[in-house]
Each structure stands twice: as structure tokens, then as C-alpha cells.
Coordinates of C-alpha atoms in Angstrom, one line a residue:
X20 CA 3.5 -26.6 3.5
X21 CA 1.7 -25.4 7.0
X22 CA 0.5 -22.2 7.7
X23 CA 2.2 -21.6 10.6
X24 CA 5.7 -21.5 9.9
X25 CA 5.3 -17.8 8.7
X26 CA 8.6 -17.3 6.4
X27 CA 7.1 -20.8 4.2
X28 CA 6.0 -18.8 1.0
X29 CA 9.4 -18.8 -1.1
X30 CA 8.1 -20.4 -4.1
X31 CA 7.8 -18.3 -7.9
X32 CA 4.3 -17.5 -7.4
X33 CA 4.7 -15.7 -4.4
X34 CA 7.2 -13.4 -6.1
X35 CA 5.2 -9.8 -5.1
X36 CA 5.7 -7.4 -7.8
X37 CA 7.9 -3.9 -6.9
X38 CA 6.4 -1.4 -5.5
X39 CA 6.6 2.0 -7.5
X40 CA 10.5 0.8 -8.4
X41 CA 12.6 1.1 -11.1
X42 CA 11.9 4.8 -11.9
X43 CA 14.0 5.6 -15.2
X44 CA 13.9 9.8 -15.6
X45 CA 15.4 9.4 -19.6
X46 CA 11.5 8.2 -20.1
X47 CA 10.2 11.4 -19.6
X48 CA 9.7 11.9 -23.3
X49 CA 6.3 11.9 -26.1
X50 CA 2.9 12.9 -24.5
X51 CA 3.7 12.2 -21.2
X52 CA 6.0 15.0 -21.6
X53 CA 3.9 17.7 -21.3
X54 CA 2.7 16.6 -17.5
X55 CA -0.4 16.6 -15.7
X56 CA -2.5 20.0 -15.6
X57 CA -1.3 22.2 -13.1
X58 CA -4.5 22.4 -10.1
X59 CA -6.1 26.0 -10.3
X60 CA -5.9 27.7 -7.2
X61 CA -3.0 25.5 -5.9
X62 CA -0.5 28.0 -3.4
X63 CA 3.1 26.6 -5.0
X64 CA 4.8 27.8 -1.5
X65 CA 2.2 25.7 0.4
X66 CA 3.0 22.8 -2.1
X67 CA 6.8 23.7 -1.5
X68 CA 6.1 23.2 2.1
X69 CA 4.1 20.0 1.7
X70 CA 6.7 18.5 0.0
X71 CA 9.6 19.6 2.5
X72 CA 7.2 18.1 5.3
X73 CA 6.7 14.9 3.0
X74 CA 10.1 14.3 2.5
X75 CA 11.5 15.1 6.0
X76 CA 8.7 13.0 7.5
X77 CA 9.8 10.4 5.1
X78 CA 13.4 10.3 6.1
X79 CA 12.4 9.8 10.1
X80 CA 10.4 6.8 9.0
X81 CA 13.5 5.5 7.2
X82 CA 15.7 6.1 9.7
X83 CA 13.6 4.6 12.2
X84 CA 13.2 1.9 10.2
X85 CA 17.2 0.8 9.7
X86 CA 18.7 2.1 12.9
X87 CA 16.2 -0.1 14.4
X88 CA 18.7 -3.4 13.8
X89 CA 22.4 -3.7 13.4
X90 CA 24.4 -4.4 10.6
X91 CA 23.9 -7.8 10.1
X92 CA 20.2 -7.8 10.3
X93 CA 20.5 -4.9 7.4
X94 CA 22.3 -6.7 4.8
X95 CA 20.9 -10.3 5.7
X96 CA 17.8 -11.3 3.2
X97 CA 15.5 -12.0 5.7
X98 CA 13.0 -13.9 2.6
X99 CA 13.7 -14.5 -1.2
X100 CA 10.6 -12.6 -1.2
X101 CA 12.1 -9.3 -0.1
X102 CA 15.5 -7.0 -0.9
X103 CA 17.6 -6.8 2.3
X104 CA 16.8 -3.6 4.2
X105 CA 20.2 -1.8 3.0
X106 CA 19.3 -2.8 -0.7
X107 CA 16.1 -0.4 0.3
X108 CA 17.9 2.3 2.0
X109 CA 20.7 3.1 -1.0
X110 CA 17.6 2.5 -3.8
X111 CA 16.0 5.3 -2.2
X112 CA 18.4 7.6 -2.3
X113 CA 19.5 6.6 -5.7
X114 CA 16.2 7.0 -6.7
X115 CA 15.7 10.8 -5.5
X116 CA 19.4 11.6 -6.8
X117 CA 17.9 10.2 -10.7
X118 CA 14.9 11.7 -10.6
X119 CA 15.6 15.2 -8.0
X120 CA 19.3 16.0 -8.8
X121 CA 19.5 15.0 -12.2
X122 CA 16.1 15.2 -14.0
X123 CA 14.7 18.5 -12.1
X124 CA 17.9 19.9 -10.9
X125 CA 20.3 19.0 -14.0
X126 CA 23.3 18.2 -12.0
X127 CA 26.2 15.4 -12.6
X128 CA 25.3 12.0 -11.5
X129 CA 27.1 11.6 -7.8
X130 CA 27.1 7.8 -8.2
X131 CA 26.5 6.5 -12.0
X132 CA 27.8 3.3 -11.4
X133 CA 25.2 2.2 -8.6
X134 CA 22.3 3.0 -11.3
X135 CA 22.1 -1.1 -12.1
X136 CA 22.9 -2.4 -8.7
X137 CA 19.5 -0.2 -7.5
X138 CA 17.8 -1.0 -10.6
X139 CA 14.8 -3.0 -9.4
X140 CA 13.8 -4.7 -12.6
X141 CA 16.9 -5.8 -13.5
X142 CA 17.4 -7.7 -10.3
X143 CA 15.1 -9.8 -8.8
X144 CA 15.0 -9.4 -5.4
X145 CA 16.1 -13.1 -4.2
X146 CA 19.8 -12.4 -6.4
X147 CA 20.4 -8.9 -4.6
X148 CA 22.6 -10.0 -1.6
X149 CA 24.7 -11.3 -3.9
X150 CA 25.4 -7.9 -6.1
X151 CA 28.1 -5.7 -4.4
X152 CA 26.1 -3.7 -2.3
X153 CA 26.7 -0.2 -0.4
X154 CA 27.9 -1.1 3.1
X155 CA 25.4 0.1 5.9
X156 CA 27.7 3.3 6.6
X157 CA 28.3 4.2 3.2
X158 CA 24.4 3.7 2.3
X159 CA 23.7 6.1 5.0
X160 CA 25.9 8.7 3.8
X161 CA 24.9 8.3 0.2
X162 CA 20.9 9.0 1.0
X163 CA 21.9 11.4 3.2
X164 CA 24.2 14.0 0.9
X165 CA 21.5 13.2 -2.0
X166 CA 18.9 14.5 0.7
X167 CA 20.8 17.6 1.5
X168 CA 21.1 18.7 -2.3
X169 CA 17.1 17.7 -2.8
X170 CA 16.4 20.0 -0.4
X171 CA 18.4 23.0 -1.8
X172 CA 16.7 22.4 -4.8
X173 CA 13.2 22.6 -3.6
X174 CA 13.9 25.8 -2.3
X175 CA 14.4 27.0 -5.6
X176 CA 12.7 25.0 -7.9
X177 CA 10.0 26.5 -9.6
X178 CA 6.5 24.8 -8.8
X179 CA 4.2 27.2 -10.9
X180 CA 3.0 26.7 -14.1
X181 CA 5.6 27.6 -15.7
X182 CA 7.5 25.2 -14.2
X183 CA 8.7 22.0 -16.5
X184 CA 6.3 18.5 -16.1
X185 CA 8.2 17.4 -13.2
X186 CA 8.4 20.0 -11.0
X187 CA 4.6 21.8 -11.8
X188 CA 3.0 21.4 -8.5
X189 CA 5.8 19.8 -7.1
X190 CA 5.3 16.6 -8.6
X191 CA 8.8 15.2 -8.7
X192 CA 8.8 16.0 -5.1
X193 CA 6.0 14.5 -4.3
X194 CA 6.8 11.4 -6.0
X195 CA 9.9 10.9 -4.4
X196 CA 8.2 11.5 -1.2
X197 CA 5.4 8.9 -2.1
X198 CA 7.9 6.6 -3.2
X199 CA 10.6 6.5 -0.2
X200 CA 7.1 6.0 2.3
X201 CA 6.5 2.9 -0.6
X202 CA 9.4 1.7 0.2
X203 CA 9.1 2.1 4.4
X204 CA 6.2 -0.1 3.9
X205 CA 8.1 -2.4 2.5
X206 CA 11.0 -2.5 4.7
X207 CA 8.0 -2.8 7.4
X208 CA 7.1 -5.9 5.5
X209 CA 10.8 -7.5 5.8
X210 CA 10.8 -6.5 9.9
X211 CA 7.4 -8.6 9.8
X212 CA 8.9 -11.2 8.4
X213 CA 11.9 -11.3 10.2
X214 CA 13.1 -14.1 12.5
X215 CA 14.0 -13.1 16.5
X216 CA 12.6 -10.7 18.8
X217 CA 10.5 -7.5 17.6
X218 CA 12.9 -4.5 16.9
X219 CA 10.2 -2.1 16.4
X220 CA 7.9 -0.6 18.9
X221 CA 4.8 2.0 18.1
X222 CA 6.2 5.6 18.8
X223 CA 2.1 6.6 19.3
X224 CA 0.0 5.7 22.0
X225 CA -2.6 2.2 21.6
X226 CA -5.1 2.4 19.4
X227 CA -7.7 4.4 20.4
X228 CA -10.8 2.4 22.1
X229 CA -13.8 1.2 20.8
X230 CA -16.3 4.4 21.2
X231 CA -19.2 5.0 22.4
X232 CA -22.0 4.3 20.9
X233 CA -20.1 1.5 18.4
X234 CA -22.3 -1.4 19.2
X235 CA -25.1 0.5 17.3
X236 CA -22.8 1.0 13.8
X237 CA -24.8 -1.3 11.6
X238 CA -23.1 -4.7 10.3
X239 CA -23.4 -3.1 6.3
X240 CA -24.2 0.3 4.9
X241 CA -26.9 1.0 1.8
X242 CA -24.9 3.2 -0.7
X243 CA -27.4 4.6 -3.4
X244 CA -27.1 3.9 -7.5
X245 CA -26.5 6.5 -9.7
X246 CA -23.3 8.2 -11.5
X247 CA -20.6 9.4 -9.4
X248 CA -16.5 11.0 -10.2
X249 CA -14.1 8.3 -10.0
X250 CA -10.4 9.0 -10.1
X251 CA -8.7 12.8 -10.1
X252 CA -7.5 15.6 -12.7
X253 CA -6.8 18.3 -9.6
X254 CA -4.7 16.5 -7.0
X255 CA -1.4 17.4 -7.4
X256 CA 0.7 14.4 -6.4
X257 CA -1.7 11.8 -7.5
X258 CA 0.2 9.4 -9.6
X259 CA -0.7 8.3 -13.5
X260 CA -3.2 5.3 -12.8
X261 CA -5.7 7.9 -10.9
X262 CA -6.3 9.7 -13.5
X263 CA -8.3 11.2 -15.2
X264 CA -11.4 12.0 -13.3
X265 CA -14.5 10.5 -15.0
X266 CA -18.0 9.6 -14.4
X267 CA -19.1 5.9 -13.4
X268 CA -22.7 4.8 -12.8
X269 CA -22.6 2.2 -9.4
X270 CA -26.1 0.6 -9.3
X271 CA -27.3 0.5 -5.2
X272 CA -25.2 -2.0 -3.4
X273 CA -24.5 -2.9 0.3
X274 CA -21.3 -2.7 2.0
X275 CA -19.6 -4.0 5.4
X276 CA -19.6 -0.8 7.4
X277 CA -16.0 -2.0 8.9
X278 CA -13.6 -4.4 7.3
X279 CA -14.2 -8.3 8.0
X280 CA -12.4 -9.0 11.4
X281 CA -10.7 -11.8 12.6
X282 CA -13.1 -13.2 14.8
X283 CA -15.6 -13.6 11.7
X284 CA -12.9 -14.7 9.9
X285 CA -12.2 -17.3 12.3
X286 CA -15.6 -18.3 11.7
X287 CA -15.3 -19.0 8.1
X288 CA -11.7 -21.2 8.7
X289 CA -14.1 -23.4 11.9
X290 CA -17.1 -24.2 8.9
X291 CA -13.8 -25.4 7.1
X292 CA -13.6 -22.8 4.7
X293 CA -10.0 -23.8 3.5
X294 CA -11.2 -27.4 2.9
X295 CA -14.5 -26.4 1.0
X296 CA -13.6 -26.5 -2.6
X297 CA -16.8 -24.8 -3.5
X298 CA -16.0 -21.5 -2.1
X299 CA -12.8 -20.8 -4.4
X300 CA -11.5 -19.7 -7.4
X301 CA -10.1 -22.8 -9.2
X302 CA -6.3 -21.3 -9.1
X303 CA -7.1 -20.3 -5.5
X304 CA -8.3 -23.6 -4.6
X305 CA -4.6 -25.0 -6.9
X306 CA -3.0 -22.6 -3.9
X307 CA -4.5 -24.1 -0.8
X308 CA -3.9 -27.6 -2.2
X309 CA 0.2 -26.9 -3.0
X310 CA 1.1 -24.9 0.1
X311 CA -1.3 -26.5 2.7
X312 CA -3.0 -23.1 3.9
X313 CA -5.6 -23.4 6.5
X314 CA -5.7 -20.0 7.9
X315 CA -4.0 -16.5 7.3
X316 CA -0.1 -15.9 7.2
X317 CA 1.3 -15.8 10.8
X318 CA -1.5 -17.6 12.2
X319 CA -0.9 -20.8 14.1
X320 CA -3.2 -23.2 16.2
X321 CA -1.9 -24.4 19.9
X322 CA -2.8 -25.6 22.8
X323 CA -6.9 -25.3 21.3
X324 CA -5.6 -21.4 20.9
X325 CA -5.6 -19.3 17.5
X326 CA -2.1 -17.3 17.9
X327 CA -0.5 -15.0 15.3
X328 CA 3.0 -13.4 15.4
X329 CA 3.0 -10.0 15.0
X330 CA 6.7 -8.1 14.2
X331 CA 8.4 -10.8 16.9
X332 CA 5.8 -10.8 19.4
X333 CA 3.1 -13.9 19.6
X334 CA -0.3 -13.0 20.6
X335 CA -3.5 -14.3 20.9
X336 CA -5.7 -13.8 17.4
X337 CA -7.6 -10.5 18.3
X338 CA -11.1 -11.3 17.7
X339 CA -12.6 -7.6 17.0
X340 CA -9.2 -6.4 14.7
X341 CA -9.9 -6.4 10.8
X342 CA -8.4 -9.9 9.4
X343 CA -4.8 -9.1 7.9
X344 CA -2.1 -11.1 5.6
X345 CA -5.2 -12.7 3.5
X346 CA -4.7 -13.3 -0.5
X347 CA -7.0 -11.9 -2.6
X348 CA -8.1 -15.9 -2.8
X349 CA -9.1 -15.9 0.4
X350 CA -10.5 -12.9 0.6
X351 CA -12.8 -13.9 -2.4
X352 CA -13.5 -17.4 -0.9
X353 CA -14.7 -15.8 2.3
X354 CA -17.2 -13.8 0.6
X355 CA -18.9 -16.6 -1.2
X356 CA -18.9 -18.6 1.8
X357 CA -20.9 -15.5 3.6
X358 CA -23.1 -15.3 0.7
X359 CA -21.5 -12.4 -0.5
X360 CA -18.6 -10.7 -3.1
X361 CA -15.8 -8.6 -3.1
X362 CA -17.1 -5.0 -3.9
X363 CA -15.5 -3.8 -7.2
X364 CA -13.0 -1.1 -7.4
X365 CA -16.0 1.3 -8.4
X366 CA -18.1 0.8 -6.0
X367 CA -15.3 1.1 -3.2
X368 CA -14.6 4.9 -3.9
X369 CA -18.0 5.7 -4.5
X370 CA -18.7 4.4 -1.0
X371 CA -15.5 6.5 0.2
X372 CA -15.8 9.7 -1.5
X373 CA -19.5 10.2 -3.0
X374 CA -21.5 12.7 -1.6
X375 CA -24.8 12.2 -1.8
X376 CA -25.9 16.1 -0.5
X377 CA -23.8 17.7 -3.2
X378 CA -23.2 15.7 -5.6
X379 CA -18.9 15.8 -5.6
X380 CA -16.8 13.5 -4.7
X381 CA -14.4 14.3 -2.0
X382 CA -10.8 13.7 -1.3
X383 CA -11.2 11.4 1.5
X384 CA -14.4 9.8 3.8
X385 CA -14.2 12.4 5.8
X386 CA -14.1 15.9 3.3
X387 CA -11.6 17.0 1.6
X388 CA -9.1 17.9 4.7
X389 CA -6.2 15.5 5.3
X390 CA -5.6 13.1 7.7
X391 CA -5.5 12.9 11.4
X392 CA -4.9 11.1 13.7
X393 CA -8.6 11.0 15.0
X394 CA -9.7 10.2 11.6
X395 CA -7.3 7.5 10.6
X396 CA -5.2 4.5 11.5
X397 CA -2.1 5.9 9.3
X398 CA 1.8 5.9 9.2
X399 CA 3.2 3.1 11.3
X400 CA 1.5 5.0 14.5
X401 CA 0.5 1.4 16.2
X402 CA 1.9 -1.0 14.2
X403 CA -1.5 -2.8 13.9
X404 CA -5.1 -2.4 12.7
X405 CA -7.7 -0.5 15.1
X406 CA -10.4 -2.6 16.9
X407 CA -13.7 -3.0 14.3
X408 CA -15.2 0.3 14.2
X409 CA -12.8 2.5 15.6
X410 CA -12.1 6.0 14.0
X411 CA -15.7 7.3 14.0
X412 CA -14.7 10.6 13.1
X413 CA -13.1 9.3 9.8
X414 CA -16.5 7.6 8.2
X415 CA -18.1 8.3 4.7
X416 CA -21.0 10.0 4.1
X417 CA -22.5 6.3 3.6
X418 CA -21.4 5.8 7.3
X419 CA -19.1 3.3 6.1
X420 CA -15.7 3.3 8.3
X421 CA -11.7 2.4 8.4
X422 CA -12.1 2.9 4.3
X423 CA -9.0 5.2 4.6
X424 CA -5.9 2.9 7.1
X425 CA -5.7 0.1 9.0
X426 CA -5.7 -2.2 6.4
X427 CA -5.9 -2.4 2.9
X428 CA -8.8 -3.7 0.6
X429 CA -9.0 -6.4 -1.9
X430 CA -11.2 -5.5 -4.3
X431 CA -12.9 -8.0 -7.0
X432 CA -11.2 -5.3 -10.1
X433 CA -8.5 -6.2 -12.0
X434 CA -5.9 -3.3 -12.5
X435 CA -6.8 -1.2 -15.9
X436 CA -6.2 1.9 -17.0
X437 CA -8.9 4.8 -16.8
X438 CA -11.0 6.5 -19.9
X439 CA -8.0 8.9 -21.1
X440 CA -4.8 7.5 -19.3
X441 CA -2.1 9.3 -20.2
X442 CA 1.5 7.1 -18.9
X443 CA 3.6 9.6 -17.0
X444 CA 6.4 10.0 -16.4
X445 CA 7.2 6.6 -18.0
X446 CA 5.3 3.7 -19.2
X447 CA 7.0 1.0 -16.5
X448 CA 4.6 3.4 -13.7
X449 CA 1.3 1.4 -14.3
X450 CA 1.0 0.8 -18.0
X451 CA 3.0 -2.7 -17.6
X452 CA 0.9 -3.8 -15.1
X453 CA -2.0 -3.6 -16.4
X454 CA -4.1 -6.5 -17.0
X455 CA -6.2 -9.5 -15.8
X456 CA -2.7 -10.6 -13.5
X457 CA -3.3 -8.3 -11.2
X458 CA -6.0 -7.4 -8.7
X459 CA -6.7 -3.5 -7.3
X460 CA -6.6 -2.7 -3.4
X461 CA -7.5 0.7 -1.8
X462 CA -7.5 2.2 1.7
X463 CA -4.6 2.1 2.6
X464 CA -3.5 0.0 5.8
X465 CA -1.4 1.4 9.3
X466 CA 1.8 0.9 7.4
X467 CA 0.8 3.7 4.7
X468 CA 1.9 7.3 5.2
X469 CA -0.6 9.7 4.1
X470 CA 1.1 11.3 1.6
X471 CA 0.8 7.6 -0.6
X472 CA -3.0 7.2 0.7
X473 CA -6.0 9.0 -0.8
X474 CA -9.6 8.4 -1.8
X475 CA -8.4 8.1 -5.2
X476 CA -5.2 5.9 -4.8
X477 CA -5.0 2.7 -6.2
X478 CA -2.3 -0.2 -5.3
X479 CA -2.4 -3.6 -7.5
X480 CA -1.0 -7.0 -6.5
X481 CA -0.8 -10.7 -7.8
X482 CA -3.5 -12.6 -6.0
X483 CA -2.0 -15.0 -4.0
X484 CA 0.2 -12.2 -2.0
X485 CA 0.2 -12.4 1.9
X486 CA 2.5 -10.6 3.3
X487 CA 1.3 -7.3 2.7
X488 CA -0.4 -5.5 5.0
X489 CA -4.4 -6.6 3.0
X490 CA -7.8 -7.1 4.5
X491 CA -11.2 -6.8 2.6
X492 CA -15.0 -6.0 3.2
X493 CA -17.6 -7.7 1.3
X494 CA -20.5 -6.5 -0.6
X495 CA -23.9 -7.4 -1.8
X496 CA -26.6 -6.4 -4.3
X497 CA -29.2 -4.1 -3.0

């Protein structure tokens, strides 16, 4: 198999796991019924707005998203590796009317007998063009009234304390708007992978420039040892896996003030990095054999050239853009061939959210406000990463940058649960996942939505994925 070809990975061991699917509200029951403590001083109107702006923002991106094609592109399966776009578009809506209508709201099931079709782990997704899908249209107008009758029930619901587990704080709503932005990235995946001319454009302006002053950001920044608070018990909407908070002790490391770009990358694939069995893990190494890889997914060498296609446009391989579409294989193998290693899933958010003045970890790099768009390469805004230190504005008090969008990171941690996990609202969340199988990525990448990206959130994949939207930066003993 060559590297160029781009839609080549359709074997069993490329199968990426679901993102966030699969949500079954009859499994809110035992210890995780009782919920996640309600945040002191949290406003519930300003989390009743939050969420309305959440899910409304949420919606545009979905919209955006399917109107983009016709019908034909929306039911086709454009890989065995992803759900047609209208499998998507009715799963989120069936999703919100489980979990919204009938587990906050109590009301009659609108649609029962979709339940299984939508059901993401009891249909893979190479089988699902073949289940009796909703039509374009009628998927449309099925997210749609679900949407309407959400939103009456936010207006109502109570998000205080003495609100039941799912709606304290909002979280149901929250969720739901987490999970639908889960699922834009993925349908951003399928338009990636798509055949034909691009479909999307960026709604924003280009990235911003590099600024001034960038040539003097150092290559790596020092990040002190000592204790720090990992993971969250106060943010509202963060999901089971980030919690609880809990101290970890990070001896002093070193870490890539940017993420690896291309242009080093490049480097690593010229020394003959992908024919260098000493730089891999042996089931990495197995990977490269069977499928041929010699450089990253969408990549192709012509005419002496490095191109990539990017969501049906070709393009020169940008030089000063982080790397993107690398395995966690790669990633790993690049780091021993630089001499270095994968920073652990530790010492990632200590170097995103310790501060070393007072002590506290903050939400993001940046402090604790959210995102914006001078602080972070977020939401779909340019449909690719920002040139190699970019976003000034959004570094971490270790000076290190890009930790929150653009891409996200590998990291050399496999996906376990916290001291004190409680599963909620069901096991099938994170619990399942957790394990040696999978390998933990933070950040965030442009395809992420705030509202799923935080200091503290955590995404896990199988190792040999590609298609997402993944990067890394490397790491070193101080």
C-alpha cells in the first residue's frame, strides 16, 4: 500500500474507535447516579445561557457541514472507516431526543424505532449504508423538531442544585453540546476524506501571520518539577475521564515550545526515518512494513515536490505548519530519531495549566477565561493548523504555545482512569476504553469547538489512527 493514495487505510486495524457514541440514558443508575458536585459559585442562568450558545453554535456547524454537499454525497460512505454524513446528522439528533427529551425532560420517545439504526456500537460503521437509513429530508426534520423541544426545555429545566444528576449545572446540556461538535469533527473528517473537489471553505479570515518577534520563541521550554493539580472537580461540563482533580508530582522536563512542523518532519522522512527500523515500536514498525507508509496521510511525492491534499485542494507541503494525520507510531518514531520522547499525558497539562506564581492550575494556557480567537486556532475557523508559533497571546505560563487548537497531541500515556473515577453517566463513556489499547491526545486541533476543548480534556485513540486531525511535540529530560 502507498501513501499517497489517501482513502488506502480500509483494513481492521485502522477501524477508529467512536467518538463519545452510543450514549444509553437507562444507564444512569448505582453511584454514578448521584452526579458530579455542583461548582460553588456557578450563575445556573449564565450556565443556561452557555448551553443555549453551545447548542445553537453547534447546530450552524452541522448545518454547515451537510448543506455543504447534495444528497448523494450525504448518504454515500465516502471510507469503511467512517458512517456516511446523514448516518451523523439523524444520530445526533437521536442522541439529544434520548438523553434531553426523554432522560431530563421525561417525554414519549418521538422515534423509538430508530434507537438501533443510531446505535453506534451495535453497528459498525462500514455495515451502516446498508441499514434503512433516514432520507436527507427526513433527517433534517427529525434533528430539527428534537432541537426545538431541547430548547423549551432548557428554559425551564432546573440547573441548581437541586436539580437531578443530569441537569445540575447543565450537564445534560452540555454533553449534548460537546457531543454534536464530536460529531462535526467527525463529519469534518469524512469531507477530508472525500473524493472530488473541496466543498468546504473557511468562513474566517487566514490564519493570522507569524508575529513579531517569533523568530526569538525558543525551539523547547524548561517546565520546573514539583507537584501540580491534574484533572477537574469544578468545571461543569467536563466529562467522567477528567475527573477528579488530584495532585501529580512532574520531575523538570523540556518541551517543544510549538508542535513539530512539517518542515522538521520532512526532515526525519529525508534521513529515511520510515525505513529505519530502529526508530519504532515493533507493531509500529509491523505497520509501515504491511501498508507501505513513507510519509504522513495525504502526502504524496511529484515532480521532486512534497504535496498533500487538503479537503479537495492539492498544495504544496507547508514547511512552517505543525505536521498533521501522523499515528501515534510515527509520532513516537520521530521523537527517538530526534533524540527525544513523547511527553506523557502529565507532563502535557502541567506545561498547559501550572502556574508557577501561584501555585493553581488554570483552565487553559492562557488563565482561566475562554477562548478567543486571538488566543486560539479553534472551531473549523481555517480549516488548517496556524503557521509554527502563531497565537502568542494563547501561551502557558512556561511560554509554551498552540497547546490549546490547531492540532492535537499524541502523548506517550495510555488511557486510564484517575485516583477516584467515578463512571457517569454510564460505564460505555470511558471505563471500556480504558487500557494499554489506547493512547491519550490533548489540545485540541482547528476542527474542535471550544466547548469539547479544555486544559483538562482528554481524547484517546488506537495508535495507528491517521485521519484525525493529530500532531505531537516531543520532550526531554531536564
Amino acid at each position: 500500500m502507498t501513501q499517497h493514495r489517501g482513502h488506502e487505510e480500509h483494513r481492521e486495524e485502522f477501524e477508529p474507535r467512536e467518538l463519545s457514541d452510543a450514549f444509553d440514558p437507562t444507564q444512569v443508575s448505582g453511584p454514578a447516579a448521584t452526579g458530579f458536585p455542583f461548582a460553588p459559585g456557578v450563575d445556573p442562568e449564565a450556565l443556561r445561557r452557555r448551553a443555549l450558545d453551545a447548542l445553537l453554535a453547534a447546530r450552524d456547524r452541522t448545518t454547515l457541514l451537510t448543506d455543504s454537499v447534495d444528497d448523494g454525497e450525504l448518504t454515500a460512505q465516502h471510507s469503511p472507516l467512517m458512517s456516511p454524513l446523514v448516518w451523523d446528522l439523524a444520530h445526533i439528533g437521536n442522541q439529544e431526543e434520548q438523553w434531553l427529551l426523554r432522560a431530563v425532560g421525561g417525554r414519549e420517545a418521538l422515534r423509538p424505532e430508530i434507537d438501533g439504526l443510531y446505535n453506534a456500537f451495535e453497528h459498525a460503521r462500514a455495515s451502516r449504508p446498508s441499514l434503512p437509513l433516514l432520507a436527507p429530508a427526513e433527517a433534517r426534520t427529525y434533528a430539527s423538531d428534537v432541537r426545538g423541544r431541547a430548547l423549551e426545555l432548557l428554559e425551564g429545566a432546573p440547573l441548581h442544585e437541586g436539580g437531578g444528576p443530569l441537569e445540575r449545572a447543565g450537564f445534560a446540556f452540555g454533553m449534548i453540546a460537546q457531543h454534536e461538535q464530536q460529531h462535526d469533527e467527525t463529519m469534518l473528517i469524512t469531507h477530508q476524506l472525500r473524493a472530488g473537489p473541496a466543498a468546504l471553505t473557511a468562513p474566517a479570515p487566514p490564519a493570522p501571520p507569524e508575529p513579531v518577534g517569533a523568530g526569538t520563541v525558543p525551539s523547547e521550554v524548561f517546565v520546573p518539577g514539583g507537584p501540580f493539580t491534574m484533572g477537574t472537580s469544578a468545571e461543569p461540563w467536563a466529562l467522567d475521564n477528567e475527573r477528579p482533580a488530584h495532585r501529580r508530582d512532574v520531575a523538570a522536563f523540556h518541551l517543544d515550545a510549538s508542535p513539530v512542523t512539517c518542515g522538521a518532519y520532512l526532515r526525519f522522512i529525508e534521513d529515511d526515518g520510515y525505513g529505519d527500523e530502529r526508530w519504532w515500536a515493533p507493531d509500529g514498525w509491523a505497520m509501515v512494513r504491511e501498508h507501505g507508509l513513507s510519509a504522513p496521510l495525504f502526502w504524496r511525492r511529484e515532480a521532486g515536490q512534497w504535496l498533500r491534499r487538503r479537503f479537495g485542494v492539492t498544495e504544496p507541503v507547508p514547511h512552517d505548519e505543525p505536521v498533521l494525520h501522523v499515528s501515534w507510531y510515527e509520532a513516537d518514531a520521530y521523537a527517538r530519531w530526534a533524540g527525544r520522547r513523547l511527553p506523557t499525558e502529565a507532563e502535557w497539562e502541567k506545561a498547559a495549566r501550572h502556574d508557577p506564581v501561584s501555585g493553581r492550575s488554570r483552565r487553559y494556557p492562557w488563565g482561566d477565561e475562554d477562548p478567543t480567537p486571538e488566543r486560539a486556532n479553534l472551531g473549523q475557523r481555517h480549516l488548517r493548523p496556524a503557521r509554527s508559533g502563531a497565537y502568542p497571546q494563547g501561551r502557558s505560563p512556561a511560554g509554551a504555545g498552540q497547546l490549546i487548537g490547531d492540532v492535537w497531541e499524541w502523548t506517550s500515556s495510555d488511557f486510564l482512569p484517575y485516583p477516584g473515577f467515578v463512571a457517569f453517566p454510564y460505564r460505555e463513556y470511558s471505563e471500556v476504553f480504558f487500557g494499554p489499547g489506547h493512547k491519550v491526545l490533548r489540545g485540541g486541533s482547528f476542527a474542535v469547538d471550544q466547548v469539547a476543548c479544555r486544559g483538562t480534556f482528554r481524547n484517546w485513540d488506537l495508535p495507528v489512527r491517521r485521519q484525525i486531525f493529530a500532531g505531537f511535540r516531543t520532550a526531554r529530560d531536564a
